[in-house]
Amino acid sequence: MNELDKKTPFRVPEGYFEGFDQKIAQKMDTIDSKNGFKTPPHYFQKVENQILDQIKFPKTQSFSYILWKTAAVAAVLIVFLFNENTAFEKNELAEYFIEDYLISKSIYEIADHSDYQFEMGNLIDHYESIALDDALDMVLYGESPTNLNVFDDE
Amino acid sequence: MERQNQFIKALTSPDTQEIAFNKLLSEYKQRLYWHIRKIVIDHEDADDVLQNTFIKVFENIKNFKGNSSIYTWMYKIATNEALNLLGKKSRQLGISNEEWIEHKTAQLESDIYFDGDAMQLKFQKAIAQLPEKQRLVFNMRYFEEMKYEKMSEVLETSVGALKASYHHAVNKIKKAIHE
């Protein structure tokens, strides 16, 4: 008795237990056991794709669209900035466009689509302690950090 | 309800619509399919109705007022779509919806997408003989175990009338099975 091999002599096909759960789940999904109705294999995966193929979702803004919009904003800015006769209006409008642009796009999106490399060194060397408003003035008036009075309070 | 409102918002906002709709589809496709299938009997018809249902849901989600749960609303669309298809098919043959269903149920034996035994077949044939409203109520109550209150929202019928319909349906089925 002790010499008998306790290992079961029964065998299963190779890989039988792998994916067994999935097979059972698949079978349960495709047969309604209460009334005997069933679906073709993998029906629910297929129908999902078929439905999605028939639906037109609104397109999210593509990269080229964002570039185009950015270029349009830049063009408008240039027109206003180089027209000296309308100094007051140009500043107001330019500010509006910049603010609108900054509000509508996250900082990451702006950075992604800009040629300028935002390196910490660049920022710290030239723009240390410059507020966002001052940075905007620099864009608007063409001032450089050297002639910008950053110490108004003194 | 707050979560539902957030989900509806996601379904109507262009940025999140696709993700939200995918979620809705994967969550409800099976439940709606089996509901539709019991109404129309045939798999191909159920497939058509399911697809139309989800397309209608997508097209009309902006009009969903949130008075009921989104599932109840979808269930209602699915039921209407299934009944519309039955009406269309039976009109083409110049017969009633009930006759169309009896005709489809008679073909179940040879249907490759029916796996029921002799008793289930007899059961389906008995259900097929019910008037349309009783058949709907019986399927929703017996197979889907839907509460009368919810059923009342979907079928726009009072709870009392639904209970009476179910009672009549059960008696008719018992009688048909014991014949």
PDB file of N, CA and C in Angstrom, chain B residues 70-165:
ATOM      1  N   ILE B  70     -30.225  56.534 -14.789  1.00  0.00           N
ATOM      2  CA  ILE B  70     -29.882  56.435 -16.208  1.00  0.00           C
ATOM      3  C   ILE B  70     -30.202  55.029 -16.738  1.00  0.00           C
ATOM      4  N   TYR B  71     -30.062  54.046 -15.880  1.00  0.00           N
ATOM      5  CA  TYR B  71     -30.361  52.669 -16.296  1.00  0.00           C
ATOM      6  C   TYR B  71     -31.842  52.521 -16.632  1.00  0.00           C
ATOM      7  N   THR B  72     -32.712  53.097 -15.806  1.00  0.00           N
ATOM      8  CA  THR B  72     -34.153  53.030 -16.071  1.00  0.00           C
ATOM      9  C   THR B  72     -34.468  53.707 -17.401  1.00  0.00           C
ATOM     10  N   TRP B  73     -33.831  54.831 -17.620  1.00  0.00           N
ATOM     11  CA  TRP B  73     -34.032  55.583 -18.874  1.00  0.00           C
ATOM     12  C   TRP B  73     -33.580  54.750 -20.078  1.00  0.00           C
ATOM     13  N   MET B  74     -32.433  54.092 -19.940  1.00  0.00           N
ATOM     14  CA  MET B  74     -31.926  53.259 -21.033  1.00  0.00           C
ATOM     15  C   MET B  74     -32.819  52.042 -21.255  1.00  0.00           C
ATOM     16  N   TYR B  75     -33.311  51.506 -20.168  1.00  0.00           N
ATOM     17  CA  TYR B  75     -34.207  50.349 -20.209  1.00  0.00           C
ATOM     18  C   TYR B  75     -35.473  50.697 -20.993  1.00  0.00           C
ATOM     19  N   LYS B  76     -35.935  51.914 -20.759  1.00  0.00           N
ATOM     20  CA  LYS B  76     -37.135  52.411 -21.427  1.00  0.00           C
ATOM     21  C   LYS B  76     -36.883  52.526 -22.933  1.00  0.00           C
ATOM     22  N   ILE B  77     -35.744  53.080 -23.280  1.00  0.00           N
ATOM     23  CA  ILE B  77     -35.395  53.211 -24.701  1.00  0.00           C
ATOM     24  C   ILE B  77     -35.294  51.824 -25.337  1.00  0.00           C
ATOM     25  N   ALA B  78     -34.620  50.907 -24.636  1.00  0.00           N
ATOM     26  CA  ALA B  78     -34.448  49.549 -25.161  1.00  0.00           C
ATOM     27  C   ALA B  78     -35.805  48.869 -25.370  1.00  0.00           C
ATOM     28  N   THR B  79     -36.700  49.028 -24.401  1.00  0.00           N
ATOM     29  CA  THR B  79     -38.023  48.404 -24.502  1.00  0.00           C
ATOM     30  C   THR B  79     -38.784  48.988 -25.696  1.00  0.00           C
ATOM     31  N   ASN B  80     -38.760  50.305 -25.826  1.00  0.00           N
ATOM     32  CA  ASN B  80     -39.466  50.943 -26.949  1.00  0.00           C
ATOM     33  C   ASN B  80     -38.877  50.512 -28.288  1.00  0.00           C
ATOM     34  N   GLU B  81     -37.561  50.464 -28.344  1.00  0.00           N
ATOM     35  CA  GLU B  81     -36.901  50.064 -29.589  1.00  0.00           C
ATOM     36  C   GLU B  81     -37.272  48.624 -29.957  1.00  0.00           C
ATOM     37  N   ALA B  82     -37.293  47.758 -28.944  1.00  0.00           N
ATOM     38  CA  ALA B  82     -37.630  46.343 -29.186  1.00  0.00           C
ATOM     39  C   ALA B  82     -39.081  46.212 -29.661  1.00  0.00           C
ATOM     40  N   LEU B  83     -39.982  46.948 -29.031  1.00  0.00           N
ATOM     41  CA  LEU B  83     -41.394  46.883 -29.435  1.00  0.00           C
ATOM     42  C   LEU B  83     -41.593  47.489 -30.829  1.00  0.00           C
ATOM     43  N   ASN B  84     -40.833  48.533 -31.121  1.00  0.00           N
ATOM     44  CA  ASN B  84     -40.908  49.131 -32.461  1.00  0.00           C
ATOM     45  C   ASN B  84     -40.485  48.138 -33.532  1.00  0.00           C
ATOM     46  N   LEU B  85     -39.401  47.406 -33.219  1.00  0.00           N
ATOM     47  CA  LEU B  85     -38.927  46.418 -34.194  1.00  0.00           C
ATOM     48  C   LEU B  85     -39.969  45.315 -34.401  1.00  0.00           C
ATOM     49  N   LEU B  86     -40.570  44.870 -33.300  1.00  0.00           N
ATOM     50  CA  LEU B  86     -41.614  43.840 -33.412  1.00  0.00           C
ATOM     51  C   LEU B  86     -42.765  44.349 -34.284  1.00  0.00           C
ATOM     52  N   GLY B  87     -43.152  45.600 -34.031  1.00  0.00           N
ATOM     53  CA  GLY B  87     -44.239  46.195 -34.797  1.00  0.00           C
ATOM     54  C   GLY B  87     -43.908  46.248 -36.285  1.00  0.00           C
ATOM     55  N   LYS B  88     -42.662  46.636 -36.564  1.00  0.00           N
ATOM     56  CA  LYS B  88     -42.224  46.758 -37.956  1.00  0.00           C
ATOM     57  C   LYS B  88     -42.238  45.389 -38.661  1.00  0.00           C
ATOM     58  N   LYS B  89     -41.686  44.379 -37.966  1.00  0.00           N
ATOM     59  CA  LYS B  89     -41.591  43.033 -38.554  1.00  0.00           C
ATOM     60  C   LYS B  89     -42.981  42.442 -38.774  1.00  0.00           C
ATOM     61  N   SER B  90     -43.852  42.587 -37.759  1.00  0.00           N
ATOM     62  CA  SER B  90     -45.180  41.975 -37.879  1.00  0.00           C
ATOM     63  C   SER B  90     -46.023  42.696 -38.936  1.00  0.00           C
ATOM     64  N   ARG B  91     -45.844  44.022 -39.041  1.00  0.00           N
ATOM     65  CA  ARG B  91     -46.596  44.779 -40.071  1.00  0.00           C
ATOM     66  C   ARG B  91     -46.200  44.313 -41.473  1.00  0.00           C
ATOM     67  N   GLN B  92     -44.909  44.031 -41.635  1.00  0.00           N
ATOM     68  CA  GLN B  92     -44.444  43.580 -42.952  1.00  0.00           C
ATOM     69  C   GLN B  92     -45.152  42.296 -43.372  1.00  0.00           C
ATOM     70  N   LEU B  93     -45.454  41.449 -42.373  1.00  0.00           N
ATOM     71  CA  LEU B  93     -46.115  40.175 -42.678  1.00  0.00           C
ATOM     72  C   LEU B  93     -47.634  40.263 -42.526  1.00  0.00           C
ATOM     73  N   GLY B  94     -48.110  41.409 -42.105  1.00  0.00           N
ATOM     74  CA  GLY B  94     -49.549  41.603 -41.929  1.00  0.00           C
ATOM     75  C   GLY B  94     -50.112  40.783 -40.778  1.00  0.00           C
ATOM     76  N   ILE B  95     -49.315  40.583 -39.740  1.00  0.00           N
ATOM     77  CA  ILE B  95     -49.781  39.833 -38.560  1.00  0.00           C
ATOM     78  C   ILE B  95     -49.594  40.690 -37.303  1.00  0.00           C
ATOM     79  N   SER B  96     -50.115  40.212 -36.168  1.00  0.00           N
ATOM     80  CA  SER B  96     -49.967  40.970 -34.924  1.00  0.00           C
ATOM     81  C   SER B  96     -48.596  40.690 -34.292  1.00  0.00           C
ATOM     82  N   ASN B  97     -48.198  41.531 -33.336  1.00  0.00           N
ATOM     83  CA  ASN B  97     -46.924  41.313 -32.621  1.00  0.00           C
ATOM     84  C   ASN B  97     -46.914  39.951 -31.939  1.00  0.00           C
ATOM     85  N   GLU B  98     -48.042  39.592 -31.344  1.00  0.00           N
ATOM     86  CA  GLU B  98     -48.147  38.305 -30.619  1.00  0.00           C
ATOM     87  C   GLU B  98     -47.944  37.123 -31.582  1.00  0.00           C
ATOM     88  N   GLU B  99     -48.545  37.257 -32.785  1.00  0.00           N
ATOM     89  CA  GLU B  99     -48.393  36.178 -33.778  1.00  0.00           C
ATOM     90  C   GLU B  99     -46.934  36.063 -34.233  1.00  0.00           C
ATOM     91  N   TRP B 100     -46.302  37.226 -34.364  1.00  0.00           N
ATOM     92  CA  TRP B 100     -44.886  37.227 -34.778  1.00  0.00           C
ATOM     93  C   TRP B 100     -44.031  36.503 -33.736  1.00  0.00           C
ATOM     94  N   ILE B 101     -44.315  36.786 -32.456  1.00  0.00           N
ATOM     95  CA  ILE B 101     -43.554  36.167 -31.370  1.00  0.00           C
ATOM     96  C   ILE B 101     -43.792  34.653 -31.327  1.00  0.00           C
ATOM     97  N   GLU B 102     -45.027  34.263 -31.511  1.00  0.00           N
ATOM     98  CA  GLU B 102     -45.331  32.813 -31.523  1.00  0.00           C
ATOM     99  C   GLU B 102     -44.582  32.138 -32.670  1.00  0.00           C
ATOM    100  N   HIS B 103     -44.547  32.828 -33.806  1.00  0.00           N
ATOM    101  CA  HIS B 103     -43.841  32.312 -34.984  1.00  0.00           C
ATOM    102  C   HIS B 103     -42.344  32.165 -34.686  1.00  0.00           C
ATOM    103  N   LYS B 104     -41.754  33.165 -34.045  1.00  0.00           N
ATOM    104  CA  LYS B 104     -40.322  33.116 -33.719  1.00  0.00           C
ATOM    105  C   LYS B 104     -40.034  32.028 -32.680  1.00  0.00           C
ATOM    106  N   THR B 105     -40.922  31.915 -31.710  1.00  0.00           N
ATOM    107  CA  THR B 105     -40.712  30.923 -30.648  1.00  0.00           C
ATOM    108  C   THR B 105     -40.821  29.493 -31.206  1.00  0.00           C
ATOM    109  N   ALA B 106     -41.689  29.335 -32.195  1.00  0.00           N
ATOM    110  CA  ALA B 106     -41.832  28.002 -32.809  1.00  0.00           C
ATOM    111  C   ALA B 106     -40.540  27.578 -33.502  1.00  0.00           C
ATOM    112  N   GLN B 107     -39.737  28.582 -33.877  1.00  0.00           N
ATOM    113  CA  GLN B 107     -38.466  28.272 -34.571  1.00  0.00           C
ATOM    114  C   GLN B 107     -37.298  28.057 -33.602  1.00  0.00           C
ATOM    115  N   LEU B 108     -37.553  28.224 -32.316  1.00  0.00           N
ATOM    116  CA  LEU B 108     -36.460  28.145 -31.329  1.00  0.00           C
ATOM    117  C   LEU B 108     -35.717  26.813 -31.350  1.00  0.00           C
ATOM    118  N   GLU B 109     -36.478  25.746 -31.593  1.00  0.00           N
ATOM    119  CA  GLU B 109     -35.877  24.394 -31.580  1.00  0.00           C
ATOM    120  C   GLU B 109     -34.674  24.296 -32.525  1.00  0.00           C
ATOM    121  N   SER B 110     -34.808  24.970 -33.662  1.00  0.00           N
ATOM    122  CA  SER B 110     -33.722  24.882 -34.656  1.00  0.00           C
ATOM    123  C   SER B 110     -32.790  26.099 -34.585  1.00  0.00           C
ATOM    124  N   ASP B 111     -33.019  26.966 -33.610  1.00  0.00           N
ATOM    125  CA  ASP B 111     -32.187  28.172 -33.487  1.00  0.00           C
ATOM    126  C   ASP B 111     -30.840  27.804 -32.860  1.00  0.00           C
ATOM    127  N   ILE B 112     -29.751  28.132 -33.581  1.00  0.00           N
ATOM    128  CA  ILE B 112     -28.430  27.765 -33.043  1.00  0.00           C
ATOM    129  C   ILE B 112     -28.088  28.571 -31.791  1.00  0.00           C
ATOM    130  N   TYR B 113     -28.804  29.671 -31.578  1.00  0.00           N
ATOM    131  CA  TYR B 113     -28.545  30.480 -30.383  1.00  0.00           C
ATOM    132  C   TYR B 113     -29.573  30.242 -29.289  1.00  0.00           C
ATOM    133  N   PHE B 114     -30.149  29.051 -29.314  1.00  0.00           N
ATOM    134  CA  PHE B 114     -31.014  28.638 -28.206  1.00  0.00           C
ATOM    135  C   PHE B 114     -30.490  27.304 -27.696  1.00  0.00           C
ATOM    136  N   ASP B 115     -30.234  27.267 -26.396  1.00  0.00           N
ATOM    137  CA  ASP B 115     -29.592  26.103 -25.816  1.00  0.00           C
ATOM    138  C   ASP B 115     -30.476  25.446 -24.750  1.00  0.00           C
ATOM    139  N   GLY B 116     -31.747  25.805 -24.747  1.00  0.00           N
ATOM    140  CA  GLY B 116     -32.628  25.317 -23.685  1.00  0.00           C
ATOM    141  C   GLY B 116     -33.050  23.866 -23.877  1.00  0.00           C
ATOM    142  N   ASP B 117     -33.455  23.248 -22.771  1.00  0.00           N
ATOM    143  CA  ASP B 117     -33.946  21.870 -22.860  1.00  0.00           C
ATOM    144  C   ASP B 117     -35.443  21.890 -23.215  1.00  0.00           C
ATOM    145  N   ALA B 118     -36.057  20.700 -23.218  1.00  0.00           N
ATOM    146  CA  ALA B 118     -37.465  20.582 -23.631  1.00  0.00           C
ATOM    147  C   ALA B 118     -38.382  21.418 -22.737  1.00  0.00           C
ATOM    148  N   MET B 119     -38.062  21.427 -21.442  1.00  0.00           N
ATOM    149  CA  MET B 119     -38.893  22.180 -20.509  1.00  0.00           C
ATOM    150  C   MET B 119     -38.788  23.685 -20.762  1.00  0.00           C
ATOM    151  N   GLN B 120     -37.571  24.132 -21.022  1.00  0.00           N
ATOM    152  CA  GLN B 120     -37.375  25.573 -21.288  1.00  0.00           C
ATOM    153  C   GLN B 120     -38.070  25.991 -22.593  1.00  0.00           C
ATOM    154  N   LEU B 121     -38.057  25.065 -23.535  1.00  0.00           N
ATOM    155  CA  LEU B 121     -38.724  25.334 -24.806  1.00  0.00           C
ATOM    156  C   LEU B 121     -40.235  25.473 -24.587  1.00  0.00           C
ATOM    157  N   LYS B 122     -40.783  24.545 -23.803  1.00  0.00           N
ATOM    158  CA  LYS B 122     -42.215  24.575 -23.495  1.00  0.00           C
ATOM    159  C   LYS B 122     -42.571  25.881 -22.755  1.00  0.00           C
ATOM    160  N   PHE B 123     -41.681  26.245 -21.855  1.00  0.00           N
ATOM    161  CA  PHE B 123     -41.845  27.463 -21.052  1.00  0.00           C
ATOM    162  C   PHE B 123     -41.887  28.691 -21.979  1.00  0.00           C
ATOM    163  N   GLN B 124     -40.954  28.752 -22.913  1.00  0.00           N
ATOM    164  CA  GLN B 124     -40.898  29.885 -23.847  1.00  0.00           C
ATOM    165  C   GLN B 124     -42.147  29.943 -24.718  1.00  0.00           C
ATOM    166  N   LYS B 125     -42.626  28.760 -25.098  1.00  0.00           N
ATOM    167  CA  LYS B 125     -43.828  28.731 -25.943  1.00  0.00           C
ATOM    168  C   LYS B 125     -45.038  29.228 -25.150  1.00  0.00           C
ATOM    169  N   ALA B 126     -45.057  28.904 -23.869  1.00  0.00           N
ATOM    170  CA  ALA B 126     -46.164  29.366 -23.010  1.00  0.00           C
ATOM    171  C   ALA B 126     -46.095  30.890 -22.837  1.00  0.00           C
ATOM    172  N   ILE B 127     -44.883  31.412 -22.660  1.00  0.00           N
ATOM    173  CA  ILE B 127     -44.715  32.871 -22.507  1.00  0.00           C
ATOM    174  C   ILE B 127     -45.132  33.589 -23.805  1.00  0.00           C
ATOM    175  N   ALA B 128     -44.793  32.952 -24.922  1.00  0.00           N
ATOM    176  CA  ALA B 128     -45.094  33.570 -26.221  1.00  0.00           C
ATOM    177  C   ALA B 128     -46.588  33.737 -26.454  1.00  0.00           C
ATOM    178  N   GLN B 129     -47.392  32.942 -25.769  1.00  0.00           N
ATOM    179  CA  GLN B 129     -48.847  33.029 -25.967  1.00  0.00           C
ATOM    180  C   GLN B 129     -49.488  34.176 -25.164  1.00  0.00           C
ATOM    181  N   LEU B 130     -48.701  34.801 -24.318  1.00  0.00           N
ATOM    182  CA  LEU B 130     -49.251  35.884 -23.491  1.00  0.00           C
ATOM    183  C   LEU B 130     -49.454  37.149 -24.333  1.00  0.00           C
ATOM    184  N   PRO B 131     -50.433  37.984 -23.937  1.00  0.00           N
ATOM    185  CA  PRO B 131     -50.538  39.296 -24.598  1.00  0.00           C
ATOM    186  C   PRO B 131     -49.239  40.088 -24.349  1.00  0.00           C
ATOM    187  N   GLU B 132     -48.932  41.012 -25.241  1.00  0.00           N
ATOM    188  CA  GLU B 132     -47.636  41.697 -25.213  1.00  0.00           C
ATOM    189  C   GLU B 132     -47.276  42.296 -23.850  1.00  0.00           C
ATOM    190  N   LYS B 133     -48.210  43.026 -23.257  1.00  0.00           N
ATOM    191  CA  LYS B 133     -47.925  43.697 -21.982  1.00  0.00           C
ATOM    192  C   LYS B 133     -47.635  42.665 -20.887  1.00  0.00           C
ATOM    193  N   GLN B 134     -48.437  41.602 -20.845  1.00  0.00           N
ATOM    194  CA  GLN B 134     -48.219  40.567 -19.819  1.00  0.00           C
ATOM    195  C   GLN B 134     -46.868  39.862 -20.035  1.00  0.00           C
ATOM    196  N   ARG B 135     -46.521  39.680 -21.285  1.00  0.00           N
ATOM    197  CA  ARG B 135     -45.238  39.031 -21.596  1.00  0.00           C
ATOM    198  C   ARG B 135     -44.080  39.900 -21.104  1.00  0.00           C
ATOM    199  N   LEU B 136     -44.187  41.183 -21.350  1.00  0.00           N
ATOM    200  CA  LEU B 136     -43.153  42.114 -20.885  1.00  0.00           C
ATOM    201  C   LEU B 136     -43.025  42.068 -19.362  1.00  0.00           C
ATOM    202  N   VAL B 137     -44.175  42.179 -18.711  1.00  0.00           N
ATOM    203  CA  VAL B 137     -44.187  42.210 -17.248  1.00  0.00           C
ATOM    204  C   VAL B 137     -43.638  40.894 -16.691  1.00  0.00           C
ATOM    205  N   PHE B 138     -44.066  39.800 -17.277  1.00  0.00           N
ATOM    206  CA  PHE B 138     -43.599  38.498 -16.781  1.00  0.00           C
ATOM    207  C   PHE B 138     -42.077  38.377 -16.924  1.00  0.00           C
ATOM    208  N   ASN B 139     -41.562  38.724 -18.085  1.00  0.00           N
ATOM    209  CA  ASN B 139     -40.104  38.633 -18.311  1.00  0.00           C
ATOM    210  C   ASN B 139     -39.330  39.507 -17.331  1.00  0.00           C
ATOM    211  N   MET B 140     -39.813  40.718 -17.143  1.00  0.00           N
ATOM    212  CA  MET B 140     -39.090  41.659 -16.271  1.00  0.00           C
ATOM    213  C   MET B 140     -39.156  41.236 -14.810  1.00  0.00           C
ATOM    214  N   ARG B 141     -40.270  40.657 -14.431  1.00  0.00           N
ATOM    215  CA  ARG B 141     -40.428  40.261 -13.024  1.00  0.00           C
ATOM    216  C   ARG B 141     -39.779  38.890 -12.758  1.00  0.00           C
ATOM    217  N   TYR B 142     -40.082  37.937 -13.621  1.00  0.00           N
ATOM    218  CA  TYR B 142     -39.626  36.566 -13.356  1.00  0.00           C
ATOM    219  C   TYR B 142     -38.124  36.382 -13.667  1.00  0.00           C
ATOM    220  N   PHE B 143     -37.730  36.763 -14.845  1.00  0.00           N
ATOM    221  CA  PHE B 143     -36.331  36.534 -15.235  1.00  0.00           C
ATOM    222  C   PHE B 143     -35.381  37.609 -14.700  1.00  0.00           C
ATOM    223  N   GLU B 144     -35.827  38.862 -14.796  1.00  0.00           N
ATOM    224  CA  GLU B 144     -34.908  39.943 -14.413  1.00  0.00           C
ATOM    225  C   GLU B 144     -35.085  40.380 -12.970  1.00  0.00           C
ATOM    226  N   GLU B 145     -36.114  39.849 -12.330  1.00  0.00           N
ATOM    227  CA  GLU B 145     -36.408  40.140 -10.918  1.00  0.00           C
ATOM    228  C   GLU B 145     -36.454  41.651 -10.641  1.00  0.00           C
ATOM    229  N   MET B 146     -37.037  42.367 -11.569  1.00  0.00           N
ATOM    230  CA  MET B 146     -37.128  43.828 -11.414  1.00  0.00           C
ATOM    231  C   MET B 146     -38.248  44.188 -10.438  1.00  0.00           C
ATOM    232  N   LYS B 147     -37.984  45.196  -9.638  1.00  0.00           N
ATOM    233  CA  LYS B 147     -39.007  45.645  -8.675  1.00  0.00           C
ATOM    234  C   LYS B 147     -40.154  46.321  -9.430  1.00  0.00           C
ATOM    235  N   TYR B 148     -41.356  46.168  -8.873  1.00  0.00           N
ATOM    236  CA  TYR B 148     -42.526  46.749  -9.530  1.00  0.00           C
ATOM    237  C   TYR B 148     -42.392  48.264  -9.690  1.00  0.00           C
ATOM    238  N   GLU B 149     -41.786  48.910  -8.707  1.00  0.00           N
ATOM    239  CA  GLU B 149     -41.655  50.369  -8.742  1.00  0.00           C
ATOM    240  C   GLU B 149     -40.806  50.794  -9.956  1.00  0.00           C
ATOM    241  N   LYS B 150     -39.738  50.064 -10.164  1.00  0.00           N
ATOM    242  CA  LYS B 150     -38.848  50.372 -11.290  1.00  0.00           C
ATOM    243  C   LYS B 150     -39.557  50.059 -12.617  1.00  0.00           C
ATOM    244  N   MET B 151     -40.242  48.903 -12.611  1.00  0.00           N
ATOM    245  CA  MET B 151     -40.976  48.480 -13.797  1.00  0.00           C
ATOM    246  C   MET B 151     -42.036  49.524 -14.163  1.00  0.00           C
ATOM    247  N   SER B 152     -42.621  50.091 -13.130  1.00  0.00           N
ATOM    248  CA  SER B 152     -43.661  51.109 -13.308  1.00  0.00           C
ATOM    249  C   SER B 152     -43.091  52.331 -14.049  1.00  0.00           C
ATOM    250  N   GLU B 153     -41.851  52.693 -13.726  1.00  0.00           N
ATOM    251  CA  GLU B 153     -41.200  53.820 -14.405  1.00  0.00           C
ATOM    252  C   GLU B 153     -40.915  53.491 -15.874  1.00  0.00           C
ATOM    253  N   VAL B 154     -40.459  52.257 -16.106  1.00  0.00           N
ATOM    254  CA  VAL B 154     -40.088  51.862 -17.474  1.00  0.00           C
ATOM    255  C   VAL B 154     -41.325  51.744 -18.359  1.00  0.00           C
ATOM    256  N   LEU B 155     -42.361  51.074 -17.840  1.00  0.00           N
ATOM    257  CA  LEU B 155     -43.544  50.799 -18.671  1.00  0.00           C
ATOM    258  C   LEU B 155     -44.642  51.854 -18.510  1.00  0.00           C
ATOM    259  N   GLU B 156     -44.395  52.812 -17.625  1.00  0.00           N
ATOM    260  CA  GLU B 156     -45.367  53.888 -17.367  1.00  0.00           C
ATOM    261  C   GLU B 156     -46.751  53.321 -17.050  1.00  0.00           C
ATOM    262  N   THR B 157     -46.776  52.365 -16.145  1.00  0.00           N
ATOM    263  CA  THR B 157     -48.014  51.704 -15.721  1.00  0.00           C
ATOM    264  C   THR B 157     -47.997  51.669 -14.189  1.00  0.00           C
ATOM    265  N   SER B 158     -49.172  51.702 -13.587  1.00  0.00           N
ATOM    266  CA  SER B 158     -49.201  51.714 -12.117  1.00  0.00           C
ATOM    267  C   SER B 158     -48.730  50.366 -11.552  1.00  0.00           C
ATOM    268  N   VAL B 159     -48.237  50.409 -10.340  1.00  0.00           N
ATOM    269  CA  VAL B 159     -47.744  49.191  -9.692  1.00  0.00           C
ATOM    270  C   VAL B 159     -48.873  48.161  -9.569  1.00  0.00           C
ATOM    271  N   GLY B 160     -50.061  48.624  -9.222  1.00  0.00           N
ATOM    272  CA  GLY B 160     -51.215  47.728  -9.081  1.00  0.00           C
ATOM    273  C   GLY B 160     -51.517  46.990 -10.376  1.00  0.00           C
ATOM    274  N   ALA B 161     -51.509  47.735 -11.472  1.00  0.00           N
ATOM    275  CA  ALA B 161     -51.802  47.124 -12.776  1.00  0.00           C
ATOM    276  C   ALA B 161     -50.715  46.113 -13.151  1.00  0.00           C
ATOM    277  N   LEU B 162     -49.480  46.424 -12.800  1.00  0.00           N
ATOM    278  CA  LEU B 162     -48.368  45.513 -13.112  1.00  0.00           C
ATOM    279  C   LEU B 162     -48.501  44.209 -12.327  1.00  0.00           C
ATOM    280  N   LYS B 163     -48.886  44.342 -11.057  1.00  0.00           N
ATOM    281  CA  LYS B 163     -49.059  43.147 -10.219  1.00  0.00           C
ATOM    282  C   LYS B 163     -50.180  42.272 -10.773  1.00  0.00           C
ATOM    283  N   ALA B 164     -51.245  42.916 -11.208  1.00  0.00           N
ATOM    284  CA  ALA B 164     -52.373  42.170 -11.787  1.00  0.00           C
ATOM    285  C   ALA B 164     -51.930  41.459 -13.065  1.00  0.00           C
ATOM    286  N   SER B 165     -51.156  42.184 -13.896  1.00  0.00           N
ATOM    287  CA  SER B 165     -50.669  41.592 -15.153  1.00  0.00           C
ATOM    288  C   SER B 165     -49.804  40.365 -14.869  1.00  0.00           C
TER     289      SER B 165
END
